[in-house]
Tab-separated table of C-alpha atoms in Angstrom:
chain	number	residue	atom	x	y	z
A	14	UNK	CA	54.049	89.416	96.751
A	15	UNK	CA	52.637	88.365	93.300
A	16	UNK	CA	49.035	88.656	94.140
A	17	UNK	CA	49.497	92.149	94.639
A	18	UNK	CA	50.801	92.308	90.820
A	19	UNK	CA	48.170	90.279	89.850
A	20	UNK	CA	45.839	92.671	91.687
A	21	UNK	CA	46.622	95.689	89.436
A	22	UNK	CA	47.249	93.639	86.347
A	23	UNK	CA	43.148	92.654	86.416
A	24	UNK	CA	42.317	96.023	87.574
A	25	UNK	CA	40.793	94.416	90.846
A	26	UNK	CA	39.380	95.675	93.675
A	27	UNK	CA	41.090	93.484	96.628
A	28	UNK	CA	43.297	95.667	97.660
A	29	UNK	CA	40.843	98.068	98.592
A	30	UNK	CA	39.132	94.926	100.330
A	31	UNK	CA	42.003	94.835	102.273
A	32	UNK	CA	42.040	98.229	103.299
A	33	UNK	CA	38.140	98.385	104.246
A	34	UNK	CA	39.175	94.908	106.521
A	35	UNK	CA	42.051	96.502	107.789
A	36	UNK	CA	39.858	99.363	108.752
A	37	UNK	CA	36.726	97.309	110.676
A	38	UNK	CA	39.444	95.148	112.299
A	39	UNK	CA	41.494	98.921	113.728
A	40	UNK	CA	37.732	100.103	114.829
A	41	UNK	CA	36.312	97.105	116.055
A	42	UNK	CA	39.358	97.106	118.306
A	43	UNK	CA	38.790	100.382	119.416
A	44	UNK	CA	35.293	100.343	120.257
A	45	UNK	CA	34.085	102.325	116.969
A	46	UNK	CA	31.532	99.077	116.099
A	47	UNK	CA	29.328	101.621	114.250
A	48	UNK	CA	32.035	102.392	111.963
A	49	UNK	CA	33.493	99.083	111.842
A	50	UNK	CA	30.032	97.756	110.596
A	51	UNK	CA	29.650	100.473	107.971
A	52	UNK	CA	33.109	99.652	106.287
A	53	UNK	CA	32.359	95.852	106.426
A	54	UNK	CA	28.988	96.721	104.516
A	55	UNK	CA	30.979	98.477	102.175
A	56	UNK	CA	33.285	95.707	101.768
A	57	UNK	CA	30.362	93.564	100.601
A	58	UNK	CA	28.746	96.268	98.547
A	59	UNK	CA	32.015	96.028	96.213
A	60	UNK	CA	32.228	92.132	96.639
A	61	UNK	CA	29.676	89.947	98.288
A	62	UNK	CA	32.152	87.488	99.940
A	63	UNK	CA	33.334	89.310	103.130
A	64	UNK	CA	29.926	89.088	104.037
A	65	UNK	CA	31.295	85.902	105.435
A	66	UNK	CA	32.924	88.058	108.902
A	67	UNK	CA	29.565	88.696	109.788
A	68	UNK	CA	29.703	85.300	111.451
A	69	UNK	CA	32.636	86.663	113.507
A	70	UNK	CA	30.709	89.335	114.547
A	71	UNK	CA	27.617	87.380	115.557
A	72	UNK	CA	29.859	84.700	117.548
A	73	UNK	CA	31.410	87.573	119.065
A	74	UNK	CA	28.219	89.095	120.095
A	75	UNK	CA	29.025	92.999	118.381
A	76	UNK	CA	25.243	93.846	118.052
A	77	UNK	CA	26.351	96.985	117.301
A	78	UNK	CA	28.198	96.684	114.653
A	79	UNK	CA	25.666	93.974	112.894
A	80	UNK	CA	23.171	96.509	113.252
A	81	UNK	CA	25.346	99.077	111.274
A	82	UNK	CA	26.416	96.446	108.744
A	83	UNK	CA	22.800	95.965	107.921
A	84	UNK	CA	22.105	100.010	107.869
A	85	UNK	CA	24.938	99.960	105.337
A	86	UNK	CA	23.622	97.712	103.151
A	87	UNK	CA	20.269	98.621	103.047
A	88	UNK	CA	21.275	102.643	102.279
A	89	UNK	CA	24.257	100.955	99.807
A	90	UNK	CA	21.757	98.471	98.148
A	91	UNK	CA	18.826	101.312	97.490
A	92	UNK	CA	21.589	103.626	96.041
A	93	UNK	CA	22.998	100.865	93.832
A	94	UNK	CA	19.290	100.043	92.586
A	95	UNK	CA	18.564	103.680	92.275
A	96	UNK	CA	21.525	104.725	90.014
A	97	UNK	CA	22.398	101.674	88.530
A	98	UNK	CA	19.076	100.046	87.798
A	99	UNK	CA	17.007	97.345	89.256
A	100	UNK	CA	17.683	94.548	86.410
A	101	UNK	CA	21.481	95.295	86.133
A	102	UNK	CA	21.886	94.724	89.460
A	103	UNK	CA	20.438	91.593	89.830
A	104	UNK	CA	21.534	90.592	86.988
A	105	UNK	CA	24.431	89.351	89.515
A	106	UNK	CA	22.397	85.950	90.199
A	107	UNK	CA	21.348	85.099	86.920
A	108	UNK	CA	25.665	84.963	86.442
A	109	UNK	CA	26.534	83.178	90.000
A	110	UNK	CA	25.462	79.621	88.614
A	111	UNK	CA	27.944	79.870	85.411
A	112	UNK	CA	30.557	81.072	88.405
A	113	UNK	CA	30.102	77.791	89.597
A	114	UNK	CA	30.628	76.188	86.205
A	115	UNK	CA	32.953	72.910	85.338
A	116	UNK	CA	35.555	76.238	82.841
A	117	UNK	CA	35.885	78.465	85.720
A	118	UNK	CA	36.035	75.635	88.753
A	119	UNK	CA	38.844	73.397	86.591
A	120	UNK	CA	41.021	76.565	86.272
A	121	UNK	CA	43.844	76.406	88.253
A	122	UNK	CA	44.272	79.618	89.282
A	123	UNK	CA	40.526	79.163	90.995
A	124	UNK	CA	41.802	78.532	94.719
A	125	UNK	CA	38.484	78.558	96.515
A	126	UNK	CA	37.548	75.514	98.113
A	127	UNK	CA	34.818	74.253	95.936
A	128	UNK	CA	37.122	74.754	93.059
A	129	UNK	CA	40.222	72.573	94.691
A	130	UNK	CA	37.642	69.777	95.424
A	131	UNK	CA	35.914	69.729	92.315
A	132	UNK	CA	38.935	69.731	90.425
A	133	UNK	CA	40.109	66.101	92.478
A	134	UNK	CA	37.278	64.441	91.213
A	135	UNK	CA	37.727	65.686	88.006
A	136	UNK	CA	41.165	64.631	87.425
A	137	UNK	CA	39.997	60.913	88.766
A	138	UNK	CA	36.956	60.689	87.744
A	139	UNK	CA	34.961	59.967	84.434
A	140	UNK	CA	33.380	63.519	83.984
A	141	UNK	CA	30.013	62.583	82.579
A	142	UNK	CA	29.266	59.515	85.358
A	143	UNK	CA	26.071	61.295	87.099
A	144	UNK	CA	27.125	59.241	90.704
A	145	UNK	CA	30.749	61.279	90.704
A	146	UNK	CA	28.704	64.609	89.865
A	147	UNK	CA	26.642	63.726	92.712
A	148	UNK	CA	29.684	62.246	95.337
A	149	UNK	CA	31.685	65.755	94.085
A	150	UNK	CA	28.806	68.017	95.428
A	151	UNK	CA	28.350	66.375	98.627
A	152	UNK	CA	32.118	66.688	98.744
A	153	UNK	CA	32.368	70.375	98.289
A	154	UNK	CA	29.378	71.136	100.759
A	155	UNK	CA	31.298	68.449	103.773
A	156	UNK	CA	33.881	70.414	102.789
A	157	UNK	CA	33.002	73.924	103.194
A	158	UNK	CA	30.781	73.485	105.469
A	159	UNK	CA	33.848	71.353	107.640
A	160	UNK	CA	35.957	75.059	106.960
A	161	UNK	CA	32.919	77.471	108.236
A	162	UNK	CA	32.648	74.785	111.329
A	163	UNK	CA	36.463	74.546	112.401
A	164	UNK	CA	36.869	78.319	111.749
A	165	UNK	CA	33.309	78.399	114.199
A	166	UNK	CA	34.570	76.515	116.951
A	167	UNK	CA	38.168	78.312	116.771
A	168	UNK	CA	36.547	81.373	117.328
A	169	UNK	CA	34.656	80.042	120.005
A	170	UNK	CA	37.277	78.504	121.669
A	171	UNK	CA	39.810	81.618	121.265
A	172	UNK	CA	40.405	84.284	124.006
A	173	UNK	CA	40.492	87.900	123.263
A	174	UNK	CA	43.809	89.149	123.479
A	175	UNK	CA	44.726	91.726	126.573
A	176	UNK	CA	44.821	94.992	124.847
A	177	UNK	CA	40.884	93.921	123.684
A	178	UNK	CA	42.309	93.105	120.071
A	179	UNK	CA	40.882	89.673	118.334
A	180	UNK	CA	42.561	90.133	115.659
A	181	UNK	CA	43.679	86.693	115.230
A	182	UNK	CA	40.359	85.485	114.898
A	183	UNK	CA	39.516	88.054	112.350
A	184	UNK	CA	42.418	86.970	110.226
A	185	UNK	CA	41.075	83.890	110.702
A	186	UNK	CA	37.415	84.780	109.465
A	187	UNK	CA	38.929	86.361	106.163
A	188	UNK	CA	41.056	83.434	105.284
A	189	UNK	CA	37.845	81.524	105.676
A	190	UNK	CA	35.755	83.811	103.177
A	191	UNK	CA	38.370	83.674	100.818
A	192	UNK	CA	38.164	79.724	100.036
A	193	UNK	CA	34.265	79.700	100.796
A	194	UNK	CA	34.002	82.243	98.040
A	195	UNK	CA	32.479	80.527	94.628
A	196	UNK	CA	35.017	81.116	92.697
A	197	UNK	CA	38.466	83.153	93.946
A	198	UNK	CA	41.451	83.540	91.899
A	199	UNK	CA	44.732	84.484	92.530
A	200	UNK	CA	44.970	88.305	93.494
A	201	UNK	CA	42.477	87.533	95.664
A	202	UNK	CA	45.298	86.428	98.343
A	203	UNK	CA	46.489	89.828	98.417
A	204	UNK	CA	43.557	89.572	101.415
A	205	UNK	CA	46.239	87.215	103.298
A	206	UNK	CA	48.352	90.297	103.677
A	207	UNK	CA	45.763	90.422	106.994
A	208	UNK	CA	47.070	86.751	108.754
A	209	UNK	CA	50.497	87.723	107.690
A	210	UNK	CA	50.468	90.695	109.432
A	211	UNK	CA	49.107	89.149	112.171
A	212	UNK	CA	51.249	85.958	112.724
């Protein structure tokens, strides 16, 4: 599976992703919410885009484990700002909006939703006309927002399995914070590993 190559070749940290969602997905089917919402606040401590399952857990009412989540990133975020410094830390959000840039959406290998829109009106459109700049935006937020409310309803409209698994749905969830990620290349697909297990 060449995302997993891709994975090691950029020294990245999805495959331990996968293992932390692999983990939460094990305990939250086995009752352990407390420690299924610690290793989901890991998850986003190391990358902030699973923070997208949290909307699983909400829809699926696991107060628990939101509760936990939170705990986790409270104690994770003061230890980050504690030993790796207020300013470097943040400096995270002074670097999202150059994320979101016309180099890294046009890349090909970018195959996060906002990237595979932009990158249609790019290839039709004349690039400096302020009324396609404007038409592409809408189209990326009708877009993702169209994703986070199909993969809302599925959920919704899902039943648990019998053994008390959902692990469909959770699949589901990650697929969904993959392409709602600002940008996500390549190895990040090793997180599909998850659906394919579960189909």
């Amino acid at each position: 599976y060449a995302p997993i190559t891709y994975n090691f070749y950029y020294a990245q940290t999805q495959i331990i992703i996968l293992l932390l969602l692999i983990l939460c997905m094990r305990w939250l089917g086995s009752g352990r919410h407390a420690l299924a919402g610690l290793i989901l606040a890991l998850a986003v401590l190391l990358k902030v885009f699973p923070v997208i399952l949290m909307g699983y857990l909400i829809l699926r009412r696991q107060g628990k484990a939101i509760v936990y989540m939170g705990l986790g990133l409270m104690v994770g975020g003061v230890v980050t700002l504690t030993l790796v410094g207020v300013e470097r830390s943040l400096h995270f959000f002074q670097v999202l909006p150059s994320l979101t840039s016309p180099y890294w959406l046009s890349r090909s290998d970018n195959v996060a939703l906002g990237a595979m829109v932009s990158r249609l009106f790019w290839f039709s459109a004349d690039l400096g006309d302020s009324g396609v700049e404007f038409a592409r935006r809408a189209a990326v937020t009708i877009a993702e927002l169209s994703l986070l409310a199909l993969t809302v309803r599925a959920t919704l409209g899902s039943s648990k399995l019998l053994d008390n698994r959902d692990e469909h749905v959770i699949a589901l969830w990650v697929i969904t914070a993959i392409l709602l990620s600002p940008t996500a290349w390549f190895h990040y697909l090793v997180l599909l590993l998850i659906p394919f297990a579960v189909l």
